[in-house]
Coordinates of C-alpha atoms in Angstrom, one line a residue:
Chain J
M1 CA -4.7 22.5 -23.9
R2 CA -3.7 19.4 -23.2
L3 CA -0.9 20.0 -20.0
V4 CA 1.8 17.6 -19.5
S5 CA 4.6 16.6 -16.5
V6 CA 7.5 16.0 -18.3
D7 CA 10.1 13.2 -16.4
I8 CA 13.2 14.3 -17.5
D9 CA 16.0 11.7 -15.0
G10 CA 14.2 13.0 -12.2
I11 CA 12.8 16.4 -13.0
E12 CA 9.9 17.4 -13.5
R13 CA 8.8 19.5 -16.0
P14 CA 5.7 21.3 -17.6
G15 CA 4.8 20.6 -20.7
A16 CA 2.0 20.6 -23.8
V17 CA 0.4 18.5 -25.8
V18 CA 0.7 20.0 -29.3
T19 CA -0.9 17.7 -32.3
G20 CA 0.4 18.3 -36.1
P21 CA -0.5 18.3 -39.2
D22 CA 0.4 15.0 -39.4
G23 CA -1.8 13.5 -36.2
V24 CA 1.4 13.6 -34.1
D25 CA 1.4 14.8 -30.7
R26 CA 4.8 15.9 -29.3
V27 CA 5.2 18.2 -26.4
L28 CA 6.6 21.5 -26.2
E29 CA 8.6 22.3 -23.0
L30 CA 7.2 25.0 -20.6
R31 CA 9.6 25.7 -18.7
Q32 CA 10.1 30.1 -19.6
F33 CA 6.3 30.2 -18.2
T34 CA 7.1 28.7 -15.0
G35 CA 10.4 29.8 -14.0
A36 CA 11.1 25.8 -13.8
G37 CA 8.5 25.2 -11.4
S38 CA 5.7 22.8 -11.5
L39 CA 2.7 22.9 -14.2
A40 CA 0.4 23.5 -10.5
L41 CA 2.3 27.0 -10.7
L42 CA 1.3 27.2 -14.3
L43 CA -2.0 26.7 -13.4
A44 CA -2.6 29.1 -10.9
D45 CA -1.3 32.1 -13.6
D46 CA -4.0 33.0 -16.3
V47 CA -1.2 34.9 -18.0
A48 CA 1.5 32.3 -18.3
L49 CA -1.4 29.9 -19.1
D50 CA -2.5 32.9 -22.4
L51 CA 0.9 32.7 -23.4
T52 CA 1.2 28.2 -23.4
R53 CA -1.5 29.0 -25.7
T54 CA 0.2 31.4 -28.2
A55 CA 3.3 29.5 -27.8
I56 CA 1.3 26.5 -29.1
G57 CA 0.1 27.9 -31.9
R58 CA 3.6 29.0 -32.8
A59 CA 5.1 25.7 -32.1
D60 CA 7.9 24.1 -34.7
H61 CA 5.9 20.9 -34.4
A62 CA 8.5 18.8 -36.1
S63 CA 11.2 19.6 -33.7
L64 CA 9.3 18.5 -30.9
P65 CA 9.9 15.2 -29.3
R66 CA 6.8 12.7 -29.8
L67 CA 4.6 12.1 -26.7
A68 CA 5.2 8.6 -27.3
D69 CA 8.7 9.0 -26.7
V70 CA 9.0 11.2 -23.3
R71 CA 7.9 9.8 -19.4
L72 CA 5.3 11.4 -18.4
A73 CA 4.8 12.1 -15.0
P74 CA 2.3 12.6 -12.9
P75 CA 0.4 15.9 -13.9
V76 CA 0.2 17.4 -10.5
R77 CA 1.4 16.4 -7.4
P78 CA -1.4 17.4 -4.7
Q79 CA -1.1 17.6 -1.1
V80 CA -4.6 17.3 -0.8
I81 CA -6.4 14.5 -2.7
L82 CA -10.3 14.2 -2.3
C83 CA -12.2 11.5 -3.1
L84 CA -16.0 10.5 -3.5
G85 CA -17.7 7.5 -2.6
Y86 CA -21.1 6.7 -4.1
N87 CA -21.4 9.6 -6.8
Y88 CA -23.1 7.8 -9.9
R89 CA -26.5 6.5 -9.3
G90 CA -26.6 2.9 -9.4
H91 CA -23.2 2.8 -7.2
V92 CA -25.0 1.9 -4.1
E93 CA -23.7 1.7 -0.8
G94 CA -22.4 -1.9 0.1
H95 CA -21.9 -2.6 -3.5
H96 CA -18.6 -1.9 -2.4
E97 CA -16.8 0.9 -0.6
G98 CA -16.4 -0.6 2.5
H99 CA -18.6 -2.0 5.0
V100 CA -21.9 0.7 5.2
D101 CA -24.7 -0.4 7.0
G102 CA -28.0 0.8 6.0
E103 CA -30.1 -0.2 2.0
T104 CA -30.6 3.0 0.8
G105 CA -28.6 4.0 -2.2
Q106 CA -26.8 6.8 -2.8
D107 CA -29.4 8.8 -3.9
A108 CA -30.6 9.7 -0.4
L109 CA -27.4 10.5 0.9
P110 CA -28.3 13.9 2.7
Y111 CA -24.6 14.9 2.2
P112 CA -21.8 13.7 -0.6
N113 CA -19.4 11.0 1.3
V114 CA -15.8 12.2 0.4
F115 CA -13.0 10.4 1.4
V116 CA -9.0 11.4 2.0
K117 CA -5.9 9.4 -0.1
T118 CA -2.5 10.8 1.3
P119 CA -0.1 12.0 -1.1
N120 CA 1.7 8.9 -1.4
T121 CA -0.4 7.3 -3.7
I122 CA -0.7 9.7 -6.4
G123 CA 1.5 7.7 -9.5
G124 CA 2.0 9.2 -13.0
P125 CA 0.9 7.3 -16.3
H126 CA 3.9 5.4 -17.0
D127 CA 4.6 3.8 -13.6
R128 CA 3.1 0.5 -12.1
V129 CA 1.1 -0.1 -9.7
V130 CA 3.2 -1.9 -7.1
M131 CA 0.9 -4.0 -4.6
P132 CA 3.2 -4.5 -1.7
I133 CA 3.7 -7.7 0.4
A134 CA 0.9 -6.5 3.1
A135 CA -1.5 -6.2 -0.1
T136 CA -4.3 -8.9 -0.1
D137 CA -7.7 -7.7 -2.2
V138 CA -6.1 -4.7 -4.0
D139 CA -8.8 -3.0 -6.6
Y140 CA -9.3 -0.8 -9.4
E141 CA -11.5 2.5 -10.1
G142 CA -11.8 4.6 -12.8
E143 CA -12.5 8.3 -11.9
I144 CA -12.5 11.5 -13.0
A145 CA -10.0 14.1 -11.0
V146 CA -11.2 17.9 -11.4
V147 CA -7.6 19.9 -10.9
I148 CA -7.7 22.6 -8.8
G149 CA -6.1 26.2 -10.5
R150 CA -6.8 29.0 -8.1
T151 CA -6.2 28.8 -4.6
A152 CA -10.0 28.3 -3.4
Q153 CA -11.5 29.3 0.2
A154 CA -15.4 29.1 0.9
V155 CA -16.6 29.8 -2.7
D156 CA -20.2 30.7 -4.0
E157 CA -21.1 27.8 -6.2
S158 CA -21.9 30.3 -8.9
D159 CA -18.6 31.4 -9.1
A160 CA -16.7 27.5 -8.5
M161 CA -16.0 26.9 -11.4
S162 CA -13.7 29.6 -12.0
Y163 CA -11.4 27.6 -9.4
V164 CA -11.3 25.1 -11.6
A165 CA -8.0 24.1 -14.0
G166 CA -8.5 21.3 -15.9
Y167 CA -9.7 17.6 -15.8
T168 CA -7.9 14.1 -15.7
L169 CA -8.4 10.7 -15.0
F170 CA -7.4 9.1 -11.7
N171 CA -7.4 5.2 -10.8
D172 CA -8.2 5.3 -7.5
V173 CA -6.9 2.3 -6.3
S174 CA -7.9 0.3 -3.2
D175 CA -7.0 -2.3 -1.3
R176 CA -10.3 -3.5 0.2
G177 CA -8.9 -5.8 2.9
W178 CA -7.2 -2.8 4.5
Q179 CA -10.0 -1.3 3.4
D180 CA -12.7 -3.5 5.4
R181 CA -10.2 -3.8 8.7
S182 CA -12.1 -0.8 10.5
S183 CA -14.6 2.1 9.9
Q184 CA -13.0 3.9 8.1
W185 CA -11.0 3.0 4.9
A186 CA -8.7 5.4 5.2
L187 CA -5.3 2.6 5.3
G188 CA -7.3 0.7 1.7
K189 CA -7.0 4.4 0.2
S190 CA -3.4 5.3 0.9
V191 CA -1.2 2.6 -0.1
D192 CA 1.8 3.6 -2.1
G193 CA 1.2 4.6 -5.4
F194 CA -2.5 3.4 -5.5
G195 CA -3.5 6.2 -7.3
P196 CA -2.7 7.0 -10.9
L197 CA -3.1 10.3 -12.3
G198 CA -3.1 11.6 -15.9
P199 CA -2.1 11.0 -18.5
W200 CA -2.6 14.9 -19.2
I201 CA -5.1 18.3 -17.8
V202 CA -7.2 19.1 -20.6
T203 CA -7.8 22.8 -19.8
T204 CA -11.5 24.1 -19.4
D205 CA -10.9 26.2 -22.7
E206 CA -11.1 23.3 -24.1
L207 CA -14.1 20.8 -21.9
P208 CA -15.5 23.4 -20.0
D209 CA -16.7 20.8 -17.8
L210 CA -17.9 17.2 -17.4
G211 CA -21.2 17.2 -18.8
G212 CA -22.6 14.3 -21.0
L213 CA -18.8 12.4 -21.0
Q214 CA -18.6 8.3 -21.4
M215 CA -16.3 6.3 -19.5
E216 CA -15.5 3.2 -19.9
V217 CA -13.2 1.4 -17.8
E218 CA -11.0 -2.0 -19.5
R219 CA -9.6 -4.6 -17.4
E220 CA -7.4 -7.0 -18.9
G221 CA -9.2 -5.8 -22.6
V222 CA -12.9 -6.5 -20.9
V223 CA -15.1 -3.6 -20.3
T224 CA -16.0 -3.7 -16.7
V225 CA -17.6 0.3 -16.2
R226 CA -19.3 2.0 -19.5
A227 CA -21.2 5.2 -17.9
S228 CA -22.3 9.0 -18.2
T229 CA -20.4 11.3 -16.1
D230 CA -24.8 12.2 -16.4
S231 CA -25.3 10.0 -14.1
M232 CA -23.3 11.5 -11.7
V233 CA -25.4 12.5 -8.3
Y234 CA -22.5 15.8 -7.2
G235 CA -21.3 18.0 -9.8
V236 CA -18.2 19.9 -9.9
A237 CA -19.1 23.4 -9.7
F238 CA -21.1 22.2 -6.6
L239 CA -18.3 20.0 -4.7
V240 CA -15.7 22.8 -5.5
H241 CA -18.3 25.1 -3.1
Y242 CA -18.8 22.2 -0.4
L243 CA -15.4 21.2 -0.2
S244 CA -14.1 25.1 -0.3
Q245 CA -16.1 26.0 2.7
I246 CA -13.7 23.8 5.4
I247 CA -10.3 23.3 2.9
T248 CA -8.4 25.9 1.2
L249 CA -7.6 24.7 -2.1
Q250 CA -4.7 25.4 -3.1
P251 CA -3.5 24.9 -7.1
G252 CA -2.7 21.1 -8.2
D253 CA -5.1 19.7 -5.5
I254 CA -7.4 17.1 -6.9
I255 CA -11.4 15.9 -6.3
S256 CA -11.9 13.1 -7.8
T257 CA -15.2 13.0 -8.8
G258 CA -16.2 8.5 -8.2
T259 CA -16.6 5.4 -9.8
P260 CA -19.4 4.3 -11.4
A261 CA -20.8 0.8 -10.5
R262 CA -18.9 -1.8 -12.2
S263 CA -21.2 -4.8 -14.9
V264 CA -23.4 -7.0 -12.9
Q265 CA -21.5 -9.5 -14.6
A266 CA -18.2 -7.9 -13.6
Q267 CA -18.8 -7.6 -10.1
S268 CA -20.0 -10.8 -10.1
A269 CA -17.0 -12.3 -11.8
H270 CA -14.6 -10.4 -10.0
L271 CA -11.0 -10.9 -8.3
P272 CA -8.9 -9.1 -6.8
L273 CA -6.1 -7.7 -9.2
A274 CA -3.4 -10.2 -10.0
D275 CA 0.2 -10.0 -10.6
G276 CA 0.7 -8.1 -14.4
E277 CA -3.0 -7.1 -14.8
T278 CA -4.2 -4.2 -16.7
V279 CA -6.7 -1.7 -16.2
T280 CA -7.6 1.1 -18.6
I281 CA -9.4 4.5 -17.9
R282 CA -11.4 6.2 -20.8
V283 CA -13.0 8.7 -21.0
T284 CA -14.5 11.2 -24.4
G285 CA -12.3 14.3 -24.6
L286 CA -9.4 13.1 -21.9
G287 CA -7.8 10.6 -22.9
E288 CA -7.2 7.0 -21.4
L289 CA -5.0 6.2 -18.8
T290 CA -3.5 2.6 -18.5
T291 CA -2.0 1.3 -15.3
T292 CA -0.4 -2.7 -15.0
F293 CA -0.3 -3.8 -11.9
V294 CA 2.4 -5.9 -9.9
R295 CA 3.6 -7.6 -6.9
Chain M
M1 CA 16.8 17.1 23.1
R2 CA 14.2 19.6 22.5
L3 CA 13.5 20.9 18.2
V4 CA 11.8 23.6 17.3
S5 CA 11.1 25.0 14.0
V6 CA 11.4 28.8 14.7
D7 CA 9.1 31.2 12.3
I8 CA 11.0 34.2 11.7
D9 CA 9.6 36.3 9.0
G10 CA 7.5 33.6 7.4
I11 CA 11.2 31.0 6.9
E12 CA 11.1 28.1 9.2
R13 CA 14.2 27.5 10.9
P14 CA 15.0 24.0 12.7
G15 CA 16.6 25.2 16.5
A16 CA 17.2 23.6 19.6
V17 CA 16.0 24.4 23.0
V18 CA 18.7 24.7 25.1
T19 CA 18.1 25.6 29.0
G20 CA 20.9 27.9 31.0
P21 CA 21.9 27.1 34.5
D22 CA 19.0 30.1 35.0
G23 CA 16.5 27.4 34.6
V24 CA 15.7 30.1 31.4
D25 CA 15.1 28.4 27.9
R26 CA 16.4 29.6 24.8
V27 CA 17.6 28.6 21.2
L28 CA 20.1 27.4 19.4
E29 CA 19.1 27.9 15.5
L30 CA 21.1 24.7 13.7
R31 CA 20.6 26.3 10.2
Q32 CA 24.0 24.8 9.9
F33 CA 23.6 21.7 10.2
T34 CA 20.5 21.4 7.7
G35 CA 21.7 23.9 5.1
A36 CA 18.6 26.0 6.4
G37 CA 16.7 23.1 5.8
S38 CA 13.3 22.1 7.4
L39 CA 13.7 20.3 11.3
A40 CA 12.6 17.2 9.2
L41 CA 16.0 17.0 7.0
L42 CA 17.4 17.0 9.9
L43 CA 15.8 14.5 12.1
A44 CA 17.0 12.1 9.3
D45 CA 20.6 12.9 9.8
D46 CA 22.2 11.2 12.8
V47 CA 25.3 13.1 12.2
A48 CA 23.7 16.2 11.7
L49 CA 21.5 15.2 15.2
D50 CA 25.1 14.3 16.7
L51 CA 26.8 17.5 16.1
T52 CA 23.6 19.4 17.6
R53 CA 23.7 17.7 20.4
T54 CA 27.9 18.5 20.8
A55 CA 26.3 22.6 20.1
I56 CA 23.9 22.3 22.5
G57 CA 26.4 21.1 25.2
R58 CA 28.3 24.3 23.5
A59 CA 26.3 26.8 23.3
D60 CA 27.0 30.5 24.2
H61 CA 23.0 30.0 27.1
A62 CA 23.3 33.8 27.5
S63 CA 23.8 35.3 23.9
L64 CA 20.2 33.2 22.8
P65 CA 16.8 34.4 22.2
R66 CA 14.5 33.9 24.8
L67 CA 12.3 30.9 23.7
A68 CA 9.7 32.9 25.3
D69 CA 10.9 35.6 22.7
V70 CA 10.4 33.8 19.2
R71 CA 7.0 33.4 17.1
L72 CA 7.3 28.9 16.9
A73 CA 6.0 27.9 13.5
P74 CA 4.7 23.4 13.7
P75 CA 8.0 21.6 14.1
V76 CA 7.4 19.8 11.0
R77 CA 4.9 19.6 8.3
P78 CA 3.9 16.3 7.6
Q79 CA 2.8 15.3 4.2
V80 CA 0.7 12.2 6.0
I81 CA -0.7 12.1 9.3
L82 CA -1.9 9.1 10.6
C83 CA -4.3 8.8 13.8
L84 CA -5.6 6.8 15.6
G85 CA -9.7 6.2 16.4
Y86 CA -10.1 4.6 19.9
N87 CA -6.6 4.0 21.3
Y88 CA -6.6 4.4 24.6
R89 CA -8.9 1.7 27.1
G90 CA -12.1 2.9 28.2
H91 CA -12.2 5.7 24.8
V92 CA -15.1 3.1 23.7
E93 CA -17.1 3.6 20.4
G94 CA -19.9 5.0 20.2
H95 CA -18.6 7.8 22.8
H96 CA -16.8 9.5 20.7
E97 CA -15.4 8.9 17.2
G98 CA -18.2 9.3 14.4
H99 CA -20.6 7.0 14.3
V100 CA -20.0 3.2 14.6
D101 CA -22.7 0.6 14.9
G102 CA -22.2 -2.0 17.9
E103 CA -21.7 -1.8 21.4
T104 CA -17.9 -3.2 21.4
G105 CA -15.2 -1.0 23.1
Q106 CA -12.0 -1.1 21.1
D107 CA -10.2 -3.7 22.3
A108 CA -12.4 -6.2 20.7
L109 CA -11.2 -4.7 17.2
P110 CA -9.2 -6.4 15.6
Y111 CA -7.3 -4.1 13.7
P112 CA -6.2 -0.2 15.1
N113 CA -9.2 2.8 13.5
V114 CA -6.8 4.5 11.3
F115 CA -7.8 7.7 9.8
V116 CA -6.3 10.3 7.6
K117 CA -5.6 14.4 8.1
T118 CA -4.8 16.0 5.2
P119 CA -2.0 18.9 5.4
N120 CA -3.7 22.3 5.4
T121 CA -4.5 21.1 8.9
I122 CA -1.3 21.5 10.4
G123 CA -0.8 24.4 12.6
G124 CA 1.3 26.0 14.9
P125 CA 2.1 26.0 18.9
H126 CA 1.6 29.9 19.0
D127 CA -0.9 29.8 15.7
R128 CA -5.0 30.2 16.9
V129 CA -7.6 27.4 15.1
V130 CA -9.9 29.9 13.8
M131 CA -13.5 28.0 13.1
P132 CA -14.4 28.7 9.6
I133 CA -18.2 30.3 9.1
A134 CA -19.1 27.2 7.8
A135 CA -18.0 24.7 11.0
T136 CA -20.6 23.5 12.8
D137 CA -19.9 21.9 16.4
V138 CA -15.5 22.1 16.7
D139 CA -13.9 19.9 19.2
Y140 CA -10.7 18.6 20.4
E141 CA -8.4 15.9 21.2
G142 CA -5.5 16.1 23.5
E143 CA -2.7 13.4 21.8
I144 CA 0.7 12.1 21.5
A145 CA 2.2 12.3 18.2
V146 CA 4.9 10.0 16.8
V147 CA 6.9 11.8 14.7
I148 CA 9.2 9.9 11.7
G149 CA 13.2 10.6 11.4
R150 CA 14.1 7.7 9.1
T151 CA 11.7 7.2 5.6
A152 CA 10.4 3.6 6.8
Q153 CA 8.9 0.5 4.3
A154 CA 7.8 -2.6 5.7
V155 CA 10.1 -2.8 9.5
D156 CA 9.7 -5.0 11.4
E157 CA 8.5 -4.1 14.6
S158 CA 11.3 -5.0 16.3
D159 CA 13.4 -2.4 15.2
A160 CA 10.3 0.0 14.3
M161 CA 12.0 2.0 16.8
S162 CA 15.1 3.6 15.1
Y163 CA 13.0 5.0 13.1
V164 CA 11.1 7.1 15.2
A165 CA 13.1 10.6 16.0
G166 CA 10.5 11.9 19.1
Y167 CA 7.7 12.7 19.9
T168 CA 5.6 16.2 20.2
L169 CA 1.6 17.0 21.0
F170 CA -0.9 17.0 18.4
N171 CA -4.6 18.5 18.7
D172 CA -6.7 16.4 16.6
V173 CA -9.1 19.3 16.0
S174 CA -12.7 17.9 14.8
D175 CA -15.8 19.4 13.4
R176 CA -18.3 16.7 14.6
G177 CA -21.2 17.9 12.2
W178 CA -19.0 17.5 9.4
Q179 CA -17.2 14.6 11.0
D180 CA -20.9 12.8 11.1
R181 CA -22.4 13.6 7.7
S182 CA -21.4 10.6 6.5
S183 CA -19.4 7.5 7.1
Q184 CA -16.2 8.7 6.6
W185 CA -15.0 10.9 9.1
A186 CA -11.8 13.0 6.3
L187 CA -14.1 16.1 6.2
G188 CA -14.6 16.8 9.9
K189 CA -10.6 15.7 11.0
S190 CA -9.4 18.0 7.8
V191 CA -10.6 21.8 8.4
D192 CA -7.6 23.9 7.9
G193 CA -5.4 24.6 10.7
F194 CA -7.5 21.7 12.6
G195 CA -4.2 20.2 13.8
P196 CA -2.2 22.5 15.9
L197 CA 1.4 20.8 16.7
G198 CA 4.0 20.8 19.2
P199 CA 5.7 22.7 21.0
W200 CA 8.6 20.6 19.9
I201 CA 9.8 17.3 19.0
V202 CA 11.3 15.5 21.6
T203 CA 14.2 13.4 20.6
T204 CA 14.3 9.3 22.0
D205 CA 17.0 9.7 23.2
E206 CA 15.8 12.1 26.0
L207 CA 12.3 9.8 25.9
P208 CA 12.8 6.7 24.2
D209 CA 8.7 5.9 24.4
L210 CA 5.9 6.8 25.5
G211 CA 5.3 4.1 29.0
G212 CA 3.6 5.8 32.0
L213 CA 3.4 9.0 30.9
Q214 CA 0.4 10.9 32.5
M215 CA -1.0 13.2 30.0
E216 CA -4.0 15.9 31.1
V217 CA -5.8 18.0 28.9
E218 CA -7.6 21.9 30.2
R219 CA -10.6 23.5 28.8
E220 CA -10.7 26.6 29.8
G221 CA -8.6 26.0 32.7
V222 CA -10.8 22.9 33.2
V223 CA -9.2 19.3 33.5
T224 CA -11.7 17.2 31.2
V225 CA -9.2 14.4 30.5
R226 CA -6.8 12.7 32.2
A227 CA -4.7 9.4 31.5
S228 CA -2.0 7.4 31.4
T229 CA -0.2 6.4 28.0
D230 CA 0.2 2.7 29.8
S231 CA -3.7 2.6 28.9
M232 CA -3.1 2.9 24.9
V233 CA -4.0 -0.3 23.2
Y234 CA -1.9 -0.3 20.5
G235 CA 1.8 1.0 20.4
V236 CA 4.1 3.4 18.8
A237 CA 6.6 0.1 17.5
F238 CA 3.7 -1.8 15.8
L239 CA 2.4 0.9 14.7
V240 CA 5.1 1.9 12.7
H241 CA 5.4 -1.2 11.6
Y242 CA 1.6 -1.8 10.5
L243 CA 2.0 1.3 8.7
S244 CA 4.8 1.0 6.8
Q245 CA 3.7 -2.1 5.2
I246 CA 1.5 0.3 2.9
I247 CA 2.5 3.2 3.1
T248 CA 6.1 4.4 2.8
L249 CA 6.9 7.1 6.3
Q250 CA 8.9 9.3 5.6
P251 CA 10.5 12.0 8.0
G252 CA 8.7 14.4 9.4
D253 CA 5.4 12.4 9.2
I254 CA 3.3 11.9 12.3
I255 CA 1.6 9.0 13.9
S256 CA -1.2 10.6 16.0
T257 CA -1.5 8.2 19.1
G258 CA -5.4 8.8 20.1
T259 CA -7.2 11.0 22.3
P260 CA -8.1 8.8 26.1
A261 CA -11.9 9.5 27.2
R262 CA -13.2 12.4 28.8
S263 CA -14.0 12.3 32.6
V264 CA -17.7 11.7 32.6
Q265 CA -18.4 15.1 33.9
A266 CA -16.7 16.9 31.0
Q267 CA -18.6 14.4 28.3
S268 CA -21.6 14.8 29.9
A269 CA -21.4 19.1 30.0
H270 CA -19.9 18.8 26.7
L271 CA -20.5 21.5 24.5
P272 CA -18.2 22.7 20.5
L273 CA -15.9 25.3 21.2
A274 CA -17.0 28.8 20.9
D275 CA -14.8 31.9 20.2
G276 CA -12.4 32.6 22.8
E277 CA -12.0 28.9 24.5
T278 CA -8.4 27.5 25.0
V279 CA -7.4 24.0 25.3
T280 CA -4.4 22.7 27.1
I281 CA -3.1 19.3 26.1
R282 CA -0.3 18.4 28.8
V283 CA 2.4 15.3 29.3
T284 CA 5.4 14.0 31.2
G285 CA 8.2 15.5 29.4
L286 CA 6.4 16.6 26.2
G287 CA 5.4 19.6 27.2
E288 CA 2.0 21.8 27.2
L289 CA 0.3 22.8 23.3
T290 CA -2.0 25.2 24.5
T291 CA -4.9 26.4 21.4
T292 CA -6.8 29.1 21.2
F293 CA -10.1 28.9 19.1
V294 CA -11.7 31.7 17.5
R295 CA -14.6 32.3 15.1

């Protein structure tokens, strides 16, 4: 299933994307399964998910609003946003994330390099990223985010996938200037709205794992990143296990699995994002997330 | 005023501490001013704060429950928890926080070193810190947290203090093992419950600023830290200004102002916290926060 949060006059309501015989994507509201609560509530409820599946099958497609006509909110509003640095082979330290000493690439890291973004960063798939006056050097990173479905505390790696509700796209936007001001990247990663998320969650019944997916990131229509998820260093099951040992992951929390390296051309020609530029993240089976950056 | 959140059967309600003519601290519930909402709602509402002040003056002290008999929740439940590293002169880099290269002390840092803790870290003043099985090297840091009272976005330093509701105590608990696993401290800082907060918020009408306060931290009754807030490097007004340029601070969010260095003896004899140990943070005018650590 593809699950969304629909923004209706500022109220966020869970919905499912239903593709009709005409190939048009429409949105089925799912209020009845969540008590008008959030999509995160739905993700945590196996019975409601089953009922949703049935409701999608029975939906009167023609009567539903077109997906293109609704405003999407972020599918979830995580309290905990954990992000991986250097989690694709070829994205070596120093290339970017911040200043890290040493010459070794991430393959030599004994542990995942994990950082945190604050909840104020989360934006919806239709929100623009507003670069504040204080921003100096804004950059994008196309990533796949794992969405937690069930409360996960110290789960075994072998069982970890059962805590995953699905996957969505995430733009781990950074201000490199603020990020590099001190040893900790936190501020450059935590600017308001610097985390567009969406457009939907593809649940694990439709996409069981992240193997063999192709990711492309385009800036202003030019592909700057092209990679396979098979280059990922730490996989989903390990990450859920690893992180849940110390942080109880809640439904709706996300683990963003890191960005692949940019192409050499894109890296050498790189400039900070400017007013009006757009970045699109596109991954097989997960759709695409296009974000416009404005001053 | 001293404002608390009282935990009544798992529901958190705002209250004010009222000291009677007998010197006994009692708690006045403040539901009428918040629509049974959180203390953060109260902090954001000047009229409600004025009414609270009046209600404290008129309270029938003898009829109120004793503070010692109620269970306190964390005074606020911040979404954004920003913490300072190396923010006291004498707490030089390398001493601890994590691994930072170079010999320079924090006086030479051109910018504040800010890191983030996730919301799952927040604990109440009566909660024990449960060290998870995966924890390897748990450590404490006694700090003063600034509690935001009004939504603060890109505020001038000269006006920044008007966005501060008050101050409370914060134990920035870390797992040094997890903290040191990679360049980013995030995981070692974000373990469930590794952020005891409280016991109350002292509002700025009672404590306008942090000048000249004495801090003591005791471990198992032995003083390990003794410092004056006059050794703080970056002050409250600057921090609110600086951080609000990129993160819109919301009522109830906190900025923890960093820990002073341990005494040389305490540092040389330092061991990870063990099951059953207690740590007390005590600051002039802010009371004390005692936390028990258990396995």
